[in-house]
PDB file of C-alpha atoms in Angstrom:
ATOM      1  CA  GLY A   1      77.703 -81.297 -69.890  1.00 52.00           C
ATOM      2  CA  GLU A   2      75.608 -84.011 -68.251  1.00 56.00           C
ATOM      3  CA  LEU A   3      73.532 -84.388 -71.400  1.00 59.00           C
ATOM      4  CA  LYS A   4      76.635 -84.876 -73.593  1.00 58.00           C
ATOM      5  CA  GLU A   5      77.983 -87.493 -71.186  1.00 59.00           C
ATOM      6  CA  SER A   6      74.671 -89.388 -71.482  1.00 58.00           C
ATOM      7  CA  VAL A   7      74.860 -89.776 -75.285  1.00 55.00           C
ATOM      8  CA  GLY A   8      75.083 -93.431 -76.243  1.00 56.00           C
ATOM      9  CA  LYS A   9      73.980 -94.655 -72.804  1.00 62.00           C
ATOM     10  CA  GLY A  10      70.278 -94.991 -73.575  1.00 72.00           C
ATOM     11  CA  ASN A  11      67.351 -92.618 -73.665  1.00 80.00           C
ATOM     12  CA  VAL A  12      67.520 -89.342 -71.752  1.00 82.00           C
ATOM     13  CA  PHE A  13      64.375 -87.633 -70.435  1.00 84.00           C
ATOM     14  CA  VAL A  14      64.530 -83.871 -69.799  1.00 85.00           C
ATOM     15  CA  LEU A  15      61.627 -82.118 -68.066  1.00 86.00           C
ATOM     16  CA  MET A  16      61.162 -78.336 -68.171  1.00 86.00           C
ATOM     17  CA  ALA A  17      58.659 -78.047 -65.343  1.00 88.00           C
ATOM     18  CA  ASP A  18      59.648 -74.466 -64.523  1.00 91.00           C
ATOM     19  CA  LEU A  19      57.992 -73.247 -67.729  1.00 91.00           C
ATOM     20  CA  ASP A  20      54.655 -74.687 -66.583  1.00 92.00           C
ATOM     21  CA  ALA A  21      54.998 -73.222 -63.092  1.00 93.00           C
ATOM     22  CA  LEU A  22      55.855 -69.794 -64.490  1.00 95.00           C
ATOM     23  CA  ALA A  23      52.792 -69.810 -66.756  1.00 94.00           C
ATOM     24  CA  HIS A  24      50.519 -70.463 -63.768  1.00 94.00           C
ATOM     25  CA  LYS A  25      52.185 -67.703 -61.765  1.00 94.00           C
ATOM     26  CA  ALA A  26      52.907 -65.009 -64.363  1.00 94.00           C
ATOM     27  CA  GLY A  27      50.443 -65.924 -67.106  1.00 93.00           C
ATOM     28  CA  MET A  28      51.168 -65.577 -70.799  1.00 91.00           C
ATOM     29  CA  SER A  29      53.299 -62.514 -70.127  1.00 93.00           C
ATOM     30  CA  THR A  30      56.572 -61.008 -71.333  1.00 95.00           C
ATOM     31  CA  GLU A  31      58.255 -62.821 -68.432  1.00 96.00           C
ATOM     32  CA  PHE A  32      56.869 -66.107 -69.729  1.00 94.00           C
ATOM     33  CA  ASP A  33      57.845 -65.287 -73.323  1.00 95.00           C
ATOM     34  CA  SER A  34      61.405 -64.483 -72.234  1.00 96.00           C
ATOM     35  CA  HIS A  35      61.777 -67.807 -70.420  1.00 95.00           C
ATOM     36  CA  LEU A  36      60.173 -69.655 -73.339  1.00 93.00           C
ATOM     37  CA  LEU A  37      62.805 -68.198 -75.683  1.00 95.00           C
ATOM     38  CA  LYS A  38      65.583 -69.415 -73.370  1.00 94.00           C
ATOM     39  CA  CYS A  39      64.080 -72.906 -73.404  1.00 92.00           C
ATOM     40  CA  ASP A  40      63.682 -72.723 -77.163  1.00 92.00           C
ATOM     41  CA  LYS A  41      67.353 -71.846 -77.669  1.00 94.00           C
ATOM     42  CA  TRP A  42      68.420 -74.737 -75.438  1.00 91.00           C
ATOM     43  CA  VAL A  43      66.188 -77.189 -77.331  1.00 91.00           C
ATOM     44  CA  GLU A  44      67.562 -75.827 -80.616  1.00 92.00           C
ATOM     45  CA  SER A  45      71.132 -76.541 -79.522  1.00 91.00           C
ATOM     46  CA  VAL A  46      70.222 -80.104 -78.510  1.00 89.00           C
ATOM     47  CA  ALA A  47      68.306 -80.641 -81.755  1.00 90.00           C
ATOM     48  CA  THR A  48      71.316 -79.478 -83.774  1.00 90.00           C
ATOM     49  CA  GLN A  49      73.569 -81.986 -82.040  1.00 87.00           C
ATOM     50  CA  CYS A  50      71.045 -84.821 -82.470  1.00 87.00           C
ATOM     51  CA  GLU A  51      70.692 -84.023 -86.152  1.00 88.00           C
ATOM     52  CA  MET A  52      74.473 -84.078 -86.622  1.00 88.00           C
ATOM     53  CA  ILE A  53      74.974 -87.477 -85.005  1.00 86.00           C
ATOM     54  CA  GLY A  54      71.752 -89.056 -86.271  1.00 86.00           C
ATOM     55  CA  GLU A  55      70.168 -89.575 -82.863  1.00 86.00           C
ATOM     56  CA  PRO A  56      66.365 -89.228 -82.473  1.00 88.00           C
ATOM     57  CA  LEU A  57      64.968 -86.367 -80.414  1.00 89.00           C
ATOM     58  CA  VAL A  58      61.311 -86.191 -79.395  1.00 90.00           C
ATOM     59  CA  ILE A  59      59.933 -82.829 -78.265  1.00 90.00           C
ATOM     60  CA  LEU A  60      56.508 -82.761 -76.666  1.00 88.00           C
ATOM     61  CA  SER A  61      54.300 -80.805 -74.319  1.00 88.00           C
ATOM     62  CA  ASP A  62      51.612 -82.585 -72.324  1.00 84.00           C
ATOM     63  CA  HIS A  63      49.100 -79.734 -72.626  1.00 92.00           C
ATOM     64  CA  GLY A  64      48.520 -76.151 -73.643  1.00 93.00           C
ATOM     65  CA  MET A  65      47.629 -73.124 -71.502  1.00 95.00           C
ATOM     66  CA  LYS A  66      44.674 -70.759 -71.203  1.00 96.00           C
ATOM     67  CA  LYS A  67      45.051 -67.225 -69.882  1.00 96.00           C
ATOM     68  CA  VAL A  68      42.690 -66.538 -66.970  1.00 97.00           C
ATOM     69  CA  LYS A  69      41.979 -63.727 -64.529  1.00 95.00           C
ATOM     70  CA  GLU A  70      40.568 -63.593 -61.014  1.00 96.00           C
ATOM     71  CA  SER A  71      37.121 -62.549 -62.243  1.00 97.00           C
ATOM     72  CA  ASP A  72      36.924 -65.879 -64.134  1.00 97.00           C
ATOM     73  CA  SER A  73      36.839 -67.811 -60.860  1.00 97.00           C
ATOM     74  CA  PHE A  74      33.770 -69.184 -59.109  1.00 97.00           C
ATOM     75  CA  SER A  75      33.176 -71.059 -55.864  1.00 96.00           C
ATOM     76  CA  VAL A  76      31.700 -74.520 -55.361  1.00 97.00           C
ATOM     77  CA  ASN A  77      30.136 -75.623 -52.071  1.00 96.00           C
ATOM     78  CA  VAL A  78      29.022 -79.179 -52.684  1.00 97.00           C
ATOM     79  CA  GLU A  79      28.527 -80.217 -49.065  1.00 97.00           C
ATOM     80  CA  LYS A  80      26.377 -77.224 -48.215  1.00 97.00           C
ATOM     81  CA  ALA A  81      24.077 -78.040 -51.114  1.00 97.00           C
ATOM     82  CA  CYS A  82      24.148 -81.850 -51.054  1.00 97.00           C
ATOM     83  CA  GLY A  83      25.076 -82.951 -47.563  1.00 97.00           C
ATOM     84  CA  ARG A  84      28.261 -84.079 -45.893  1.00 97.00           C
ATOM     85  CA  ALA A  85      30.698 -86.156 -47.926  1.00 98.00           C
ATOM     86  CA  SER A  86      31.864 -89.473 -46.462  1.00 98.00           C
ATOM     87  CA  SER A  87      32.850 -92.983 -47.479  1.00 97.00           C
ATOM     88  CA  SER A  88      29.223 -94.035 -47.042  1.00 97.00           C
ATOM     89  CA  SER A  89      27.583 -91.175 -48.979  1.00 98.00           C
ATOM     90  CA  TYR A  90      29.868 -89.700 -51.658  1.00 98.00           C
ATOM     91  CA  LEU A  91      33.362 -88.324 -52.056  1.00 98.00           C
ATOM     92  CA  TYR A  92      34.536 -85.603 -54.393  1.00 98.00           C
ATOM     93  CA  PHE A  93      37.655 -83.815 -55.595  1.00 97.00           C
ATOM     94  CA  LEU A  94      37.812 -80.182 -56.632  1.00 96.00           C
ATOM     95  CA  ASP A  95      40.534 -79.427 -59.149  1.00 96.00           C
ATOM     96  CA  ALA A  96      40.728 -75.922 -60.589  1.00 97.00           C
ATOM     97  CA  THR A  97      39.194 -77.073 -63.878  1.00 97.00           C
ATOM     98  CA  MET A  98      37.501 -80.354 -63.029  1.00 97.00           C
ATOM     99  CA  ILE A  99      35.152 -81.814 -60.401  1.00 98.00           C
ATOM    100  CA  ARG A 100      34.876 -85.558 -59.808  1.00 98.00           C
ATOM    101  CA  PHE A 101      32.383 -87.480 -57.682  1.00 98.00           C
ATOM    102  CA  TRP A 102      32.361 -91.042 -56.376  1.00 98.00           C
ATOM    103  CA  ILE A 103      28.828 -92.063 -55.345  1.00 98.00           C
ATOM    104  CA  TYR A 104      28.384 -94.656 -52.582  1.00 97.00           C
ATOM    105  CA  ASP A 105      24.751 -93.890 -51.724  1.00 97.00           C
ATOM    106  CA  GLU A 106      22.567 -93.411 -54.813  1.00 96.00           C
ATOM    107  CA  ASN A 107      20.272 -91.083 -52.848  1.00 96.00           C
ATOM    108  CA  PHE A 108      22.961 -88.422 -53.209  1.00 98.00           C
ATOM    109  CA  ARG A 109      23.277 -88.723 -56.979  1.00 97.00           C
ATOM    110  CA  VAL A 110      20.145 -86.705 -57.738  1.00 96.00           C
ATOM    111  CA  LYS A 111      21.157 -83.968 -55.299  1.00 97.00           C
ATOM    112  CA  ILE A 112      24.629 -83.705 -56.791  1.00 98.00           C
ATOM    113  CA  GLU A 113      23.412 -83.714 -60.399  1.00 97.00           C
ATOM    114  CA  SER A 114      20.804 -81.063 -59.579  1.00 97.00           C
ATOM    115  CA  TYR A 115      23.379 -78.825 -57.899  1.00 98.00           C
ATOM    116  CA  MET A 116      25.991 -79.242 -60.610  1.00 98.00           C
ATOM    117  CA  ASN A 117      23.494 -78.672 -63.418  1.00 96.00           C
ATOM    118  CA  GLY A 118      22.684 -75.351 -61.758  1.00 97.00           C
ATOM    119  CA  LEU A 119      26.270 -74.140 -62.141  1.00 98.00           C
ATOM    120  CA  LYS A 120      26.560 -72.319 -65.475  1.00 97.00           C
ATOM    121  CA  GLU A 121      30.372 -72.517 -65.391  1.00 98.00           C
ATOM    122  CA  VAL A 122      30.556 -76.326 -65.705  1.00 98.00           C
ATOM    123  CA  PHE A 123      29.386 -79.148 -67.960  1.00 97.00           C
ATOM    124  CA  GLU A 124      29.249 -82.892 -67.402  1.00 97.00           C
ATOM    125  CA  ILE A 125      31.437 -85.288 -69.342  1.00 96.00           C
ATOM    126  CA  ASP A 126      28.830 -87.756 -70.576  1.00 94.00           C
ATOM    127  CA  ARG A 127      29.409 -91.451 -71.273  1.00 93.00           C
ATOM    128  CA  GLY A 128      30.219 -90.907 -74.946  1.00 94.00           C
ATOM    129  CA  ARG A 129      32.815 -88.221 -74.242  1.00 93.00           C
ATOM    130  CA  ARG A 130      34.352 -90.291 -71.454  1.00 93.00           C
ATOM    131  CA  SER A 131      34.792 -93.145 -73.894  1.00 91.00           C
ATOM    132  CA  GLN A 132      36.560 -90.804 -76.338  1.00 88.00           C
ATOM    133  CA  LEU A 133      38.882 -89.611 -73.576  1.00 87.00           C
ATOM    134  CA  GLY A 134      39.551 -93.136 -72.307  1.00 85.00           C
ATOM    135  CA  ILE A 135      38.203 -92.502 -68.776  1.00 89.00           C
ATOM    136  CA  THR A 136      35.373 -95.026 -68.638  1.00 90.00           C
ATOM    137  CA  LYS A 137      36.437 -96.787 -65.436  1.00 93.00           C
ATOM    138  CA  LYS A 138      34.576 -96.004 -62.235  1.00 92.00           C
ATOM    139  CA  ASP A 139      37.929 -95.333 -60.550  1.00 95.00           C
ATOM    140  CA  PHE A 140      38.063 -91.996 -62.402  1.00 96.00           C
ATOM    141  CA  GLY A 141      34.708 -91.002 -60.883  1.00 97.00           C
ATOM    142  CA  ASP A 142      30.991 -91.733 -61.269  1.00 98.00           C
ATOM    143  CA  LEU A 143      30.310 -88.135 -62.281  1.00 98.00           C
ATOM    144  CA  ILE A 144      32.909 -85.882 -63.875  1.00 98.00           C
ATOM    145  CA  TYR A 145      32.512 -82.221 -64.780  1.00 98.00           C
ATOM    146  CA  PHE A 146      34.794 -79.870 -66.669  1.00 98.00           C
ATOM    147  CA  THR A 147      34.720 -76.142 -66.087  1.00 98.00           C
ATOM    148  CA  LYS A 148      34.077 -74.132 -69.234  1.00 98.00           C
ATOM    149  CA  GLU A 149      37.174 -72.817 -70.968  1.00 97.00           C
ATOM    150  CA  GLY A 150      38.642 -69.879 -69.052  1.00 97.00           C
ATOM    151  CA  LYS A 151      36.587 -70.523 -65.892  1.00 98.00           C
ATOM    152  CA  TYR A 152      38.118 -72.034 -62.782  1.00 98.00           C
ATOM    153  CA  ILE A 153      37.162 -73.116 -59.266  1.00 97.00           C
ATOM    154  CA  HIS A 154      38.521 -71.086 -56.374  1.00 96.00           C
ATOM    155  CA  PRO A 155      39.449 -72.156 -53.838  1.00 94.00           C
ATOM    156  CA  CYS A 156      40.078 -75.767 -54.839  1.00 94.00           C
ATOM    157  CA  PHE A 157      41.868 -78.704 -53.234  1.00 91.00           C
ATOM    158  CA  LEU A 158      45.140 -77.725 -54.929  1.00 84.00           C
ATOM    159  CA  GLY A 159      45.482 -74.312 -53.311  1.00 84.00           C
ATOM    160  CA  SER A 160      43.984 -70.900 -52.611  1.00 88.00           C
ATOM    161  CA  SER A 161      46.088 -68.637 -54.830  1.00 91.00           C
ATOM    162  CA  HIS A 162      44.676 -67.253 -58.070  1.00 95.00           C
ATOM    163  CA  PRO A 163      46.516 -68.470 -61.195  1.00 95.00           C
ATOM    164  CA  LEU A 164      47.046 -66.388 -64.326  1.00 96.00           C
ATOM    165  CA  ALA A 165      46.990 -69.350 -66.732  1.00 96.00           C
ATOM    166  CA  LEU A 166      45.574 -72.871 -66.525  1.00 97.00           C
ATOM    167  CA  HIS A 167      45.403 -76.234 -68.259  1.00 96.00           C
ATOM    168  CA  GLY A 168      43.145 -79.202 -67.549  1.00 95.00           C
ATOM    169  CA  TYR A 169      40.187 -78.033 -69.612  1.00 96.00           C
ATOM    170  CA  ASP A 170      38.503 -80.264 -72.183  1.00 95.00           C
ATOM    171  CA  PRO A 171      41.240 -81.293 -74.657  1.00 91.00           C
ATOM    172  CA  GLU A 172      38.924 -80.247 -77.493  1.00 91.00           C
ATOM    173  CA  PHE A 173      39.682 -76.583 -76.768  1.00 94.00           C
ATOM    174  CA  ILE A 174      42.406 -75.148 -78.998  1.00 94.00           C
ATOM    175  CA  SER A 175      44.103 -73.577 -75.958  1.00 95.00           C
ATOM    176  CA  GLN A 176      44.780 -77.070 -74.607  1.00 94.00           C
ATOM    177  CA  GLU A 177      46.490 -78.438 -77.703  1.00 91.00           C
ATOM    178  CA  ALA A 178      49.933 -79.923 -77.091  1.00 89.00           C
ATOM    179  CA  TYR A 179      52.996 -80.055 -79.344  1.00 87.00           C
ATOM    180  CA  LEU A 180      54.671 -83.181 -80.685  1.00 87.00           C
ATOM    181  CA  GLY A 181      57.644 -83.170 -83.048  1.00 86.00           C
ATOM    182  CA  GLY A 182      61.304 -83.974 -83.202  1.00 86.00           C
ATOM    183  CA  ILE A 183      64.469 -84.819 -85.116  1.00 87.00           C
ATOM    184  CA  ASN A 184      65.249 -88.147 -86.812  1.00 87.00           C
ATOM    185  CA  ILE A 185      61.847 -89.646 -85.999  1.00 86.00           C
ATOM    186  CA  ASN A 186      59.516 -91.696 -88.157  1.00 80.00           C
ATOM    187  CA  GLY A 187      56.549 -89.311 -88.167  1.00 68.00           C
ATOM    188  CA  THR A 188      54.048 -88.686 -85.404  1.00 62.00           C
ATOM    189  CA  GLY A 189      51.034 -90.388 -86.984  1.00 68.00           C
ATOM    190  CA  GLU A 190      47.777 -90.289 -85.068  1.00 76.00           C
ATOM    191  CA  VAL A 191      48.682 -89.661 -81.432  1.00 79.00           C
ATOM    192  CA  ASP A 192      45.451 -88.890 -79.577  1.00 76.00           C
ATOM    193  CA  LYS A 193      45.719 -91.004 -76.425  1.00 75.00           C
ATOM    194  CA  ALA A 194      48.361 -92.093 -73.940  1.00 74.00           C
ATOM    195  CA  VAL A 195      48.533 -95.554 -75.522  1.00 78.00           C
ATOM    196  CA  ASP A 196      49.286 -93.926 -78.893  1.00 84.00           C
ATOM    197  CA  MET A 197      52.109 -91.938 -77.321  1.00 84.00           C
ATOM    198  CA  TYR A 198      53.568 -95.089 -75.802  1.00 84.00           C
ATOM    199  CA  LYS A 199      53.582 -96.799 -79.203  1.00 84.00           C
ATOM    200  CA  PHE A 200      55.146 -93.744 -80.821  1.00 86.00           C
ATOM    201  CA  LEU A 201      57.930 -93.457 -78.253  1.00 86.00           C
ATOM    202  CA  ASN A 202      58.537 -97.196 -78.254  1.00 84.00           C
ATOM    203  CA  HIS A 203      58.855 -97.162 -82.047  1.00 84.00           C
ATOM    204  CA  ASN A 204      61.216 -94.188 -82.196  1.00 82.00           C
ATOM    205  CA  LEU A 205      63.352 -94.520 -79.098  1.00 80.00           C
ATOM    206  CA  THR A 206      63.718 -98.242 -78.516  1.00 69.00           C
ATOM    207  CA  LYS A 207      66.799 -99.829 -80.060  1.00 61.00           C
TER     208      LYS A 207
END
């Protein structure tokens, strides 16, 4: 009802965040598949209407998902190995699939690199890869590490529960591939970065 009333009043953005949350909680399970089918039927009905009236519809996911299990987790204790974090030494952030460091005292860099290189579950994003991903600015971190596909940090700064599926791995992994398509659009072209997506949406949805 609300969607129909919005037709002709500009672009409408619909987010299906519950599908993402369910994947983390239930994994790629029959429960997830059932909910995915419900979402698919709803999108199909919207697509049919858009096709009939000639309105563009863009359908996209911002990432894929990788099935994981508790035995895939590993712990990280940076401060025990490298010394206390502070605004004068270094700061860090532990995501489930990524670790970032901001170095304020270069004496800590060697300690951190040595510790991280000793973790078989992670790999550093080097300068070349950072350039490809568009994360060259220092604001993103002086040192950035991905966990290997299927591995995850537990606990991390985002919580202590064990997920059953995750995203946030290196985008090169097939499991992380996103979807982009739609109705009455002028092709997707090469959409590899956020700036490409902006150009695509601006071209197709701006009147």
